[in-house]
GROMACS .gro file of C-alpha atoms in nm:
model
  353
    1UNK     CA    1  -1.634  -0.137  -0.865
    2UNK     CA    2  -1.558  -0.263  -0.481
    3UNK     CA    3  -1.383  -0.038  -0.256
    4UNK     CA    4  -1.034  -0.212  -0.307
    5UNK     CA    5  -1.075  -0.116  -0.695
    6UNK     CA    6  -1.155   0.232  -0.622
    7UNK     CA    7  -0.873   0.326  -0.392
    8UNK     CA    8  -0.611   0.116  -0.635
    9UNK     CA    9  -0.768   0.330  -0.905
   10UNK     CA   10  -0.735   0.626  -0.625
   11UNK     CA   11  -0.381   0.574  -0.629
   12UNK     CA   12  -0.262   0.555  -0.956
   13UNK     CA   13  -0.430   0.901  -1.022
   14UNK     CA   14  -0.237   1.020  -0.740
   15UNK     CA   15   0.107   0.957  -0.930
   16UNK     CA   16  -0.024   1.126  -1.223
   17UNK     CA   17  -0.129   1.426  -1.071
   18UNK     CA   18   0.105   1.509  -0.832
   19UNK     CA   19   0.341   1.701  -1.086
   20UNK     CA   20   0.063   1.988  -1.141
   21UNK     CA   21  -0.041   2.004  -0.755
   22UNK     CA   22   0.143   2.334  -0.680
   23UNK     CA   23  -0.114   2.431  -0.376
   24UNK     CA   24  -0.242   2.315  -0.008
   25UNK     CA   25  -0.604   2.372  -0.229
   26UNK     CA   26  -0.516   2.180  -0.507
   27UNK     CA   27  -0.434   1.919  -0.266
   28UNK     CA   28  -0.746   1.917  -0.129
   29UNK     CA   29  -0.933   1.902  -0.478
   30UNK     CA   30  -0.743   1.653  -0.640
   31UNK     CA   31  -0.626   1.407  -0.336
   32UNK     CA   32  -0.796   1.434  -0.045
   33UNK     CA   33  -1.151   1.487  -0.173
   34UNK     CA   34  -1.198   1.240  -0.390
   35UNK     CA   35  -1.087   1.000  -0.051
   36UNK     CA   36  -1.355   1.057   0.135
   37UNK     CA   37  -1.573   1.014  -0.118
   38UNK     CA   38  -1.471   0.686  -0.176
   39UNK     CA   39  -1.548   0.603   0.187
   40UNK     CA   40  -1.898   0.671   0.108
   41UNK     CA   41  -1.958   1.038   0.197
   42UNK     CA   42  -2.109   1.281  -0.018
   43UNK     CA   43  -1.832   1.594   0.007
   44UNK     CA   44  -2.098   1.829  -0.139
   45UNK     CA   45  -2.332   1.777   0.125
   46UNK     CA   46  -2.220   2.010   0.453
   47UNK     CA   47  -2.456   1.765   0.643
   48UNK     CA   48  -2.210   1.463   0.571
   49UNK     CA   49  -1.865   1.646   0.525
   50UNK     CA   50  -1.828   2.034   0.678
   51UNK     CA   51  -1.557   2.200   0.519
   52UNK     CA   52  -1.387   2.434   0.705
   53UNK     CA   53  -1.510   2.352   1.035
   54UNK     CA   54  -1.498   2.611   1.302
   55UNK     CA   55  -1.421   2.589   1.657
   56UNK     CA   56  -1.354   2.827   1.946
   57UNK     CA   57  -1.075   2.671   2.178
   58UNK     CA   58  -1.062   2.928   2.483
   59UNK     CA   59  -0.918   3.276   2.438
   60UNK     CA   60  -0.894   3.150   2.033
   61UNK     CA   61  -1.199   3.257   1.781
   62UNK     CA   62  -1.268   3.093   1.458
   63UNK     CA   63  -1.022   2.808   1.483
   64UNK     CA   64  -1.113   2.559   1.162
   65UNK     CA   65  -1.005   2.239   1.085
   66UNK     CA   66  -1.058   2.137   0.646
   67UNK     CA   67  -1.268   1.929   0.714
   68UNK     CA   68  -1.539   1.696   0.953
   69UNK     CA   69  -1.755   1.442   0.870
   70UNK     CA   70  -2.016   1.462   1.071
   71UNK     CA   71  -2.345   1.188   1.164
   72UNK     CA   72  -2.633   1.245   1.319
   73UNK     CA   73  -2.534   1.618   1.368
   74UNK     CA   74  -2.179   1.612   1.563
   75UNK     CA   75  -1.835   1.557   1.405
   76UNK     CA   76  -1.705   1.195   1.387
   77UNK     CA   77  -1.390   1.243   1.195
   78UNK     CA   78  -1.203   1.560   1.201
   79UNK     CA   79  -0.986   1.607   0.903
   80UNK     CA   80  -0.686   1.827   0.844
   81UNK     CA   81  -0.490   1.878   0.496
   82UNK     CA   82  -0.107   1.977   0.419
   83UNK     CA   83   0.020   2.070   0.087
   84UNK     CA   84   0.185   1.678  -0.029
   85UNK     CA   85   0.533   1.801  -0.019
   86UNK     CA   86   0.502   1.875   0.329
   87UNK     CA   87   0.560   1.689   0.617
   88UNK     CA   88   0.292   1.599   0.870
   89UNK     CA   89   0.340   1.708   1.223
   90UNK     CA   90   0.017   1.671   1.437
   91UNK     CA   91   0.201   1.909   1.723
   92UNK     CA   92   0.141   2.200   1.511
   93UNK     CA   93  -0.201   2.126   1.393
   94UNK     CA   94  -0.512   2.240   1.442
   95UNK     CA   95  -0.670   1.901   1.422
   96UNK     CA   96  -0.416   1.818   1.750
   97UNK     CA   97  -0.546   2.167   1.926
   98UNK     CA   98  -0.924   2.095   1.852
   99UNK     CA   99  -0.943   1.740   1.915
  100UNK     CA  100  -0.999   1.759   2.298
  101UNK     CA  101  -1.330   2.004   2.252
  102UNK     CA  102  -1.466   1.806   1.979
  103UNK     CA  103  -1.666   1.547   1.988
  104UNK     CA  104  -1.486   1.334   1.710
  105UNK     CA  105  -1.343   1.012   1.820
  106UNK     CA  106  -1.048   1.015   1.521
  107UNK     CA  107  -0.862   1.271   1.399
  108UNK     CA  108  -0.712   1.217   0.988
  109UNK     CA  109  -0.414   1.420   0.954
  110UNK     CA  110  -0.302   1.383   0.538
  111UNK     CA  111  -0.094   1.521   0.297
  112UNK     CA  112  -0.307   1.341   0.042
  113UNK     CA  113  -0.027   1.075   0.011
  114UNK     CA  114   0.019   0.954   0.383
  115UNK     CA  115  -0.267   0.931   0.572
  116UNK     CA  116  -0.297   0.910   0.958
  117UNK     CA  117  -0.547   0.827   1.172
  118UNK     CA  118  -0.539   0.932   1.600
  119UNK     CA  119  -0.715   0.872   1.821
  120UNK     CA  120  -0.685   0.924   2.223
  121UNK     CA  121  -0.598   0.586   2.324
  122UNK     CA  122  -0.323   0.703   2.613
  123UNK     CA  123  -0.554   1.005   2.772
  124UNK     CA  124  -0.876   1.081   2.694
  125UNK     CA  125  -0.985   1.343   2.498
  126UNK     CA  126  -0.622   1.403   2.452
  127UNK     CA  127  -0.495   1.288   2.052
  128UNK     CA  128  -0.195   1.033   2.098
  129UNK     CA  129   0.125   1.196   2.020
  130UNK     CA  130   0.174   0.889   1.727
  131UNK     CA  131  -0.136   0.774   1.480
  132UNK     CA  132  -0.278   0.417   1.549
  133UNK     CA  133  -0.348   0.389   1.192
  134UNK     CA  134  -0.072   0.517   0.871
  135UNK     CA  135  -0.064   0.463   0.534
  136UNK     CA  136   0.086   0.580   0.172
  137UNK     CA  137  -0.196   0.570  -0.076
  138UNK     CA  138   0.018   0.506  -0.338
  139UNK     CA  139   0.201   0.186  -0.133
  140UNK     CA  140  -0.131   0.068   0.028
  141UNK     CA  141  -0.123  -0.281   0.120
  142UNK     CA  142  -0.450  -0.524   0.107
  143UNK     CA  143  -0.495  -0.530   0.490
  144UNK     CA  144  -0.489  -0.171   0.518
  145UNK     CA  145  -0.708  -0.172   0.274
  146UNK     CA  146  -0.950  -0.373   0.522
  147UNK     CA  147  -0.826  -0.134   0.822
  148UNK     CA  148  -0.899   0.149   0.628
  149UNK     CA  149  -1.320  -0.018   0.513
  150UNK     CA  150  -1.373   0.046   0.864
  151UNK     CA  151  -1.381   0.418   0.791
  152UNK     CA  152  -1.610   0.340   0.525
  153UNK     CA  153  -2.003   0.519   0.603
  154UNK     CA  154  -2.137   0.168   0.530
  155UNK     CA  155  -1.931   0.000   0.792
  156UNK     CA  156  -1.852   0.316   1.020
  157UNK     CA  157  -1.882   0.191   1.384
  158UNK     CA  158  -1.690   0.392   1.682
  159UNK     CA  159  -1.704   0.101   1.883
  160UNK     CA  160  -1.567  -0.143   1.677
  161UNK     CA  161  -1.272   0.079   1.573
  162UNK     CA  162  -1.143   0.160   1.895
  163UNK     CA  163  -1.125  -0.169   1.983
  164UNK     CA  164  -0.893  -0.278   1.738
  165UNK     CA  165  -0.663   0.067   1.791
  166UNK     CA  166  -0.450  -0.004   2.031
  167UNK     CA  167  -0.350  -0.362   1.883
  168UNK     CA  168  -0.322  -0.197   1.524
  169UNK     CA  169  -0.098   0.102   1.690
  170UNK     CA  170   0.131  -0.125   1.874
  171UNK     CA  171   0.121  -0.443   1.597
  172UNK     CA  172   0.223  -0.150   1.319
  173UNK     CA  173   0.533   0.035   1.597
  174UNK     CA  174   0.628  -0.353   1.621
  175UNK     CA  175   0.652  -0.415   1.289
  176UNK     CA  176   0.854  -0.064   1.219
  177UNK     CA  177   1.109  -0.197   1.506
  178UNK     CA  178   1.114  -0.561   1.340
  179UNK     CA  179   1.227  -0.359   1.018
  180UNK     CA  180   1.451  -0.175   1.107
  181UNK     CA  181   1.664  -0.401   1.296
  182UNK     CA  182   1.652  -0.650   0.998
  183UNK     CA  183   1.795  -0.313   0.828
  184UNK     CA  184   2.018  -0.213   1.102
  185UNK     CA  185   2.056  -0.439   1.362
  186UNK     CA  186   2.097  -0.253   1.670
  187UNK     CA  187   2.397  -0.395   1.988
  188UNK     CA  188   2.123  -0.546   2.163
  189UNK     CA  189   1.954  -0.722   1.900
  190UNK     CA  190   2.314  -0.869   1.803
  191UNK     CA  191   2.378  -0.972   2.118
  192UNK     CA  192   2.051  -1.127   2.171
  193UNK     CA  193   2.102  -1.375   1.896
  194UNK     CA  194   2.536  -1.404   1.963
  195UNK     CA  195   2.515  -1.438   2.311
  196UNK     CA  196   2.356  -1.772   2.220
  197UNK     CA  197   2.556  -1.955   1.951
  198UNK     CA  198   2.902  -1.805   2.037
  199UNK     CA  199   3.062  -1.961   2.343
  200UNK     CA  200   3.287  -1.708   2.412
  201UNK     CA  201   3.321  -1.343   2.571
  202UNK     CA  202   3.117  -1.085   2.324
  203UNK     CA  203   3.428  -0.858   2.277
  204UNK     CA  204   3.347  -0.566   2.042
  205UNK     CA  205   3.523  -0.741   1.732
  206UNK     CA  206   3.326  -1.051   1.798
  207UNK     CA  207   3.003  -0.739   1.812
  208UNK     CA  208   3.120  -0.629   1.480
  209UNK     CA  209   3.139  -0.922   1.282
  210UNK     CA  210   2.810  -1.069   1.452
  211UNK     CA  211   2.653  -0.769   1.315
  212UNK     CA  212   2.720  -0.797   0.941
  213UNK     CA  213   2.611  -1.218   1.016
  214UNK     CA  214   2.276  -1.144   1.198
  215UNK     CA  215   2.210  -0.873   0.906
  216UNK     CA  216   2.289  -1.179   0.681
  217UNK     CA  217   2.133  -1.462   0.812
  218UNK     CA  218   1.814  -1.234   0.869
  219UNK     CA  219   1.792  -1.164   0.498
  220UNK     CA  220   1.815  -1.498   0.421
  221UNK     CA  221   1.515  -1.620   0.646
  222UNK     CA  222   1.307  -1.345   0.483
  223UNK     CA  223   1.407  -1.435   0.080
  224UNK     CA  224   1.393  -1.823   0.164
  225UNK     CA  225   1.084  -1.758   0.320
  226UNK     CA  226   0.948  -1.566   0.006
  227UNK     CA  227   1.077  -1.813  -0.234
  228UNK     CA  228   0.869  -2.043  -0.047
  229UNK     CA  229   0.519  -1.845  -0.058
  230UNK     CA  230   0.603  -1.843  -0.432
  231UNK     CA  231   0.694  -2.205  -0.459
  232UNK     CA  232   0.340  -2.261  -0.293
  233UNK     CA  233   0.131  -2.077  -0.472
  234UNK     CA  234   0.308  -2.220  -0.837
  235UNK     CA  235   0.238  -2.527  -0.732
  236UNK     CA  236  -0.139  -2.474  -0.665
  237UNK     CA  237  -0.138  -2.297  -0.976
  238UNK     CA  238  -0.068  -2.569  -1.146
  239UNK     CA  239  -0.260  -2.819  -0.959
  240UNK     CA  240  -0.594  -2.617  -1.030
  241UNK     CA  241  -0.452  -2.616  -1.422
  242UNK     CA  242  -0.394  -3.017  -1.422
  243UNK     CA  243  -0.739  -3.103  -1.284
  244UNK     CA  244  -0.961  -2.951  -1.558
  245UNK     CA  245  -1.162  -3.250  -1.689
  246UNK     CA  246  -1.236  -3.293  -2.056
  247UNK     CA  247  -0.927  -3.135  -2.191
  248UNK     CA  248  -0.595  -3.216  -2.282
  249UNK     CA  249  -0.317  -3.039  -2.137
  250UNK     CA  250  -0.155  -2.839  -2.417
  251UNK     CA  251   0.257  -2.931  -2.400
  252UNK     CA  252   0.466  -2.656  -2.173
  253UNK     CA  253   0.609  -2.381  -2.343
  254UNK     CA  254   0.976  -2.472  -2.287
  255UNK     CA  255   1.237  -2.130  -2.176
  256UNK     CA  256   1.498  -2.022  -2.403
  257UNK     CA  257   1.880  -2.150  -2.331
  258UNK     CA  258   2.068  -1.943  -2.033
  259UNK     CA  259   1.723  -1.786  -1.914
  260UNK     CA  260   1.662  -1.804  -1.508
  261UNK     CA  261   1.281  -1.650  -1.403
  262UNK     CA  262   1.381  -1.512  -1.089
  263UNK     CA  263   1.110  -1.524  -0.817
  264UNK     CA  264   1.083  -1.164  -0.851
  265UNK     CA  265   0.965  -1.176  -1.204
  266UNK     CA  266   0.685  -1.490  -1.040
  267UNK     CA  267   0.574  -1.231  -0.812
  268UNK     CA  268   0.507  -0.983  -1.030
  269UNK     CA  269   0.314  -1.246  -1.254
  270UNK     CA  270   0.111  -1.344  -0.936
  271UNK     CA  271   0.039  -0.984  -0.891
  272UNK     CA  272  -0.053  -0.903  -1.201
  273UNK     CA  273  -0.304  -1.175  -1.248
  274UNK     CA  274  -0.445  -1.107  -0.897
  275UNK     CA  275  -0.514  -0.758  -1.047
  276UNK     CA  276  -0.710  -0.874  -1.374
  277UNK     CA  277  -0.865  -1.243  -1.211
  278UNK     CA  278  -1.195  -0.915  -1.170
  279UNK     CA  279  -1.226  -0.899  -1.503
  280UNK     CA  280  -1.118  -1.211  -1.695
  281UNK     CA  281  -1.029  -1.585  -1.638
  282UNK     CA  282  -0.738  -1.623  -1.455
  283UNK     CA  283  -0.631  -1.917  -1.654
  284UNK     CA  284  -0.608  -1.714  -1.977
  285UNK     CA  285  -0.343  -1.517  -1.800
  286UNK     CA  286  -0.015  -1.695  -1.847
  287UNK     CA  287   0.377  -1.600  -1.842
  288UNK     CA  288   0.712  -1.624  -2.088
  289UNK     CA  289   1.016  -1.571  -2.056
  290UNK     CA  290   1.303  -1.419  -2.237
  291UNK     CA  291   1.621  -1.290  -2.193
  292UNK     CA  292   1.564  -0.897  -2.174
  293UNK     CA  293   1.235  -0.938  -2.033
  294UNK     CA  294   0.974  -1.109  -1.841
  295UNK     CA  295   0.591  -1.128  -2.092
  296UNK     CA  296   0.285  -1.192  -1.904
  297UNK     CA  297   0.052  -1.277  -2.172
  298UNK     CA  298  -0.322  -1.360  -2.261
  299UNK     CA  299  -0.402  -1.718  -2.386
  300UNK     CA  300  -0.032  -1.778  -2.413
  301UNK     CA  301  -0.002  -1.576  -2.722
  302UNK     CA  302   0.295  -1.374  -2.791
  303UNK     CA  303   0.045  -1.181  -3.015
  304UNK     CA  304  -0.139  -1.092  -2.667
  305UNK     CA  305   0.120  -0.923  -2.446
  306UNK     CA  306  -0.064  -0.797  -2.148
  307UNK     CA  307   0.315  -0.685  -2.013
  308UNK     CA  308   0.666  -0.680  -1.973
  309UNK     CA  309   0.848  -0.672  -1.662
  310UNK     CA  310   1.217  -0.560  -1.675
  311UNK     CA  311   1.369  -0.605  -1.377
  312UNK     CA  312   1.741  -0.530  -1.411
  313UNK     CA  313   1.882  -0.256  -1.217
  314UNK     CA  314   1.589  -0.002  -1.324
  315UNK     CA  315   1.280  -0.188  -1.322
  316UNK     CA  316   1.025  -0.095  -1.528
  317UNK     CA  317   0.611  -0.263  -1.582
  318UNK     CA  318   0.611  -0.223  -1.984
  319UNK     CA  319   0.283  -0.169  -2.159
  320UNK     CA  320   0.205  -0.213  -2.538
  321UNK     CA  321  -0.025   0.072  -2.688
  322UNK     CA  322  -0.273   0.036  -2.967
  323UNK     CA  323  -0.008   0.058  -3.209
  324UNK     CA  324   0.227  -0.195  -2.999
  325UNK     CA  325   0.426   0.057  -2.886
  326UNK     CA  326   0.566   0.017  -2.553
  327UNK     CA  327   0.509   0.262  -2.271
  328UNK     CA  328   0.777   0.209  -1.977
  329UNK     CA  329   0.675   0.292  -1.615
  330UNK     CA  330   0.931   0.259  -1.407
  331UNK     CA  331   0.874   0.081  -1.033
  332UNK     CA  332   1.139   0.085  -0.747
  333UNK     CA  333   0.985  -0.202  -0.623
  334UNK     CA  334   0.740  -0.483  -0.774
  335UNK     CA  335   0.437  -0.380  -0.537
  336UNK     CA  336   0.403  -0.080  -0.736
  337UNK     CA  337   0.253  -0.285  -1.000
  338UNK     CA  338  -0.051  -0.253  -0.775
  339UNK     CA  339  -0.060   0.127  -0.919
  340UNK     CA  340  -0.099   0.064  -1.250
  341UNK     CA  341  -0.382  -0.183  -1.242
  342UNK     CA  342  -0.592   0.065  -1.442
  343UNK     CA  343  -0.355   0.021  -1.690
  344UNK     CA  344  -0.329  -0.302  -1.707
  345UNK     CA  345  -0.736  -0.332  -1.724
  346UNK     CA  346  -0.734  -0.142  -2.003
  347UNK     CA  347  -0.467  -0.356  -2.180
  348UNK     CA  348  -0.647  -0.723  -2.130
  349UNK     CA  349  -0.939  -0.503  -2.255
  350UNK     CA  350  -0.815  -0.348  -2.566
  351UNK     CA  351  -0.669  -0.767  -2.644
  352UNK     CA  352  -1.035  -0.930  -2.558
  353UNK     CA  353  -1.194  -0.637  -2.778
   0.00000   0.00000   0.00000
């Protein structure tokens, strides 16, 4: 299993286990351990990861931090742990009181749902008020999952990481801004885009209604732009299916009357068959549609549901159990599919078996 499998397989044993996490220790145990193992470091040996770490910071005795991987003898990462209901403030850590006497380069500060990674990239030997590096475990995205190899022992290089810091730190603060004015689009990000299409003096009604059409016109950019990525990718699909030699191409299944497969429901196909393309052919993995549901299936057989995707006003990734029984898991959005990939592993395997 690569390291991509094992933190998506990471992560969807986080959602199950966070209901009977009642304590910081638990925590520990259950979500934060099992992390840095998966970044290659043996948590039972005190020569690669030192639990309970102690350090004397002036006047103060016996300060610890949970944990530090260490190399060669000296700390490297300095690790502290909150309970995962609570929120992470580095001000009132010990990881932000220790970093400047330790000789750890990055400081991990985790709930064992967000993760963040400092470093000292304004002063040094000071930790940076915000983390250069953030994610949700459960939301993690495919390039953080390449930010985050870096960490990995196999791949572990000081150098290299701090290098690539400050553009990750200021590329991810960008891309909050970017967001949230697509949200919320703030007076000066109106009048950035009014000032030049409307000829006129920017009164505050003319403000007001630019607002609601730069909100607009933003979300439009970002679907059409979606819808186009999907459009792509369809159309190689379908390219690669056309060119296999020696066969003839079975008719298309043709959609029931009244039925529209929204490129949500494409996405989630594309996702779902990025997930199991490890395991099995990705040409066996095709799609149907119906009218209360979207079926990703195996060999095009109805008898083979690998899914369902409902994706009305709940959404929900529907599995069918040995008996065909299907078990709902409901999703607020479709990249969540990404948790369950365990699941769906076991599905295409329990249909090929």
């Amino acid at each position: 299993m690569d390291f991509k499998d094992q933190i998506a397989q990471l992560a969807a044993r986080v959602e199950k286990m966070i209901p009977q996490i009642q304590t910081e220790e638990a925590t520990k145990n259950a979500l934060v351990m099992p992390f840095i193992q998966i970044l290659g470091y043996d948590v039972f040996n005190p020569f690669e990861v030192n639990p309970e770490f102690v350090a004397d910071i002036g006047i103060k005795k016996g300060e610890k931090v949970d944990y530090a991987i260490m190399k060669d003898g000296d700390p490297i990462i300095i690790v502290e742990c909150k309970h995962h209901l609570e929120k992470l403030d580095p001000h009132n850590s010990q990881l932000f009181r220790y970093f400047h006497v330790c000789a750890a380069k990055f400081g991990l500060l985790t709930n064992g749902l967000i993760y963040r990674f400092y470093t000292d990239l304004n002063d040094v030997n000071k930790m940076d008020e915000k983390p250069f590096f953030e994610f949700n475990i459960t939301e993690i995205k495919d390039a953080q999952i390449e930010e985050l190899k870096k960490f990995h022992k196999s791949y572990f290089d000081v150098e290299n990481i701090s290098n690539t810091a400050s553009d990750l730190k200021y590329t991810n603060e960008i891309k909050a801004l970017i967001t949230s004015e697509l949200r919320n689009p703030s007076p000066v990000f109106v009048k950035h885009f009014a000032s030049q299409v409307y000829p006129g003096k920017l009164t505050e009604k003319i403000l007001t209604q630019f607002t609601e059409l730069v909100k607009r016109s933003s979300n439009q950019v970002l679907n059409d732009a979606i819808t186009d990525r999907l459009k792509t990718a369809l159309g190689k699909e379908e390219a690669n299916s056309n060119q296999t030699e020696g066969k003839v191409t079975a008719e298309p299944v043709m959609a029931e009357p009244n039925i529209v497969t929204t490129d949500e429901e494409i996405e989630g196909f594309f996702i779902v068959k990025s997930i199991l393309r490890e395991i099995i052919d990705h040409k066996r993995i095709t799609h149907r549609d119906a009218q209360s549901y979207f079926a990703i299936l195996l060999d095009d057989n109805n008898r083979k549901t690998i899914c369902r995707l409902y994706l009305g006003n709940k959404k929900y990734l529907v599995i069918l159990d040995e008996n065909k029984k299907e078990i709902k898991h409901e999703i607020m959005e479709i990249d969540e599919i990404y948790g369950h990939a365990d699941k769906l592993t076991s599905a295409v395997n329990r249909l090929v078996n």
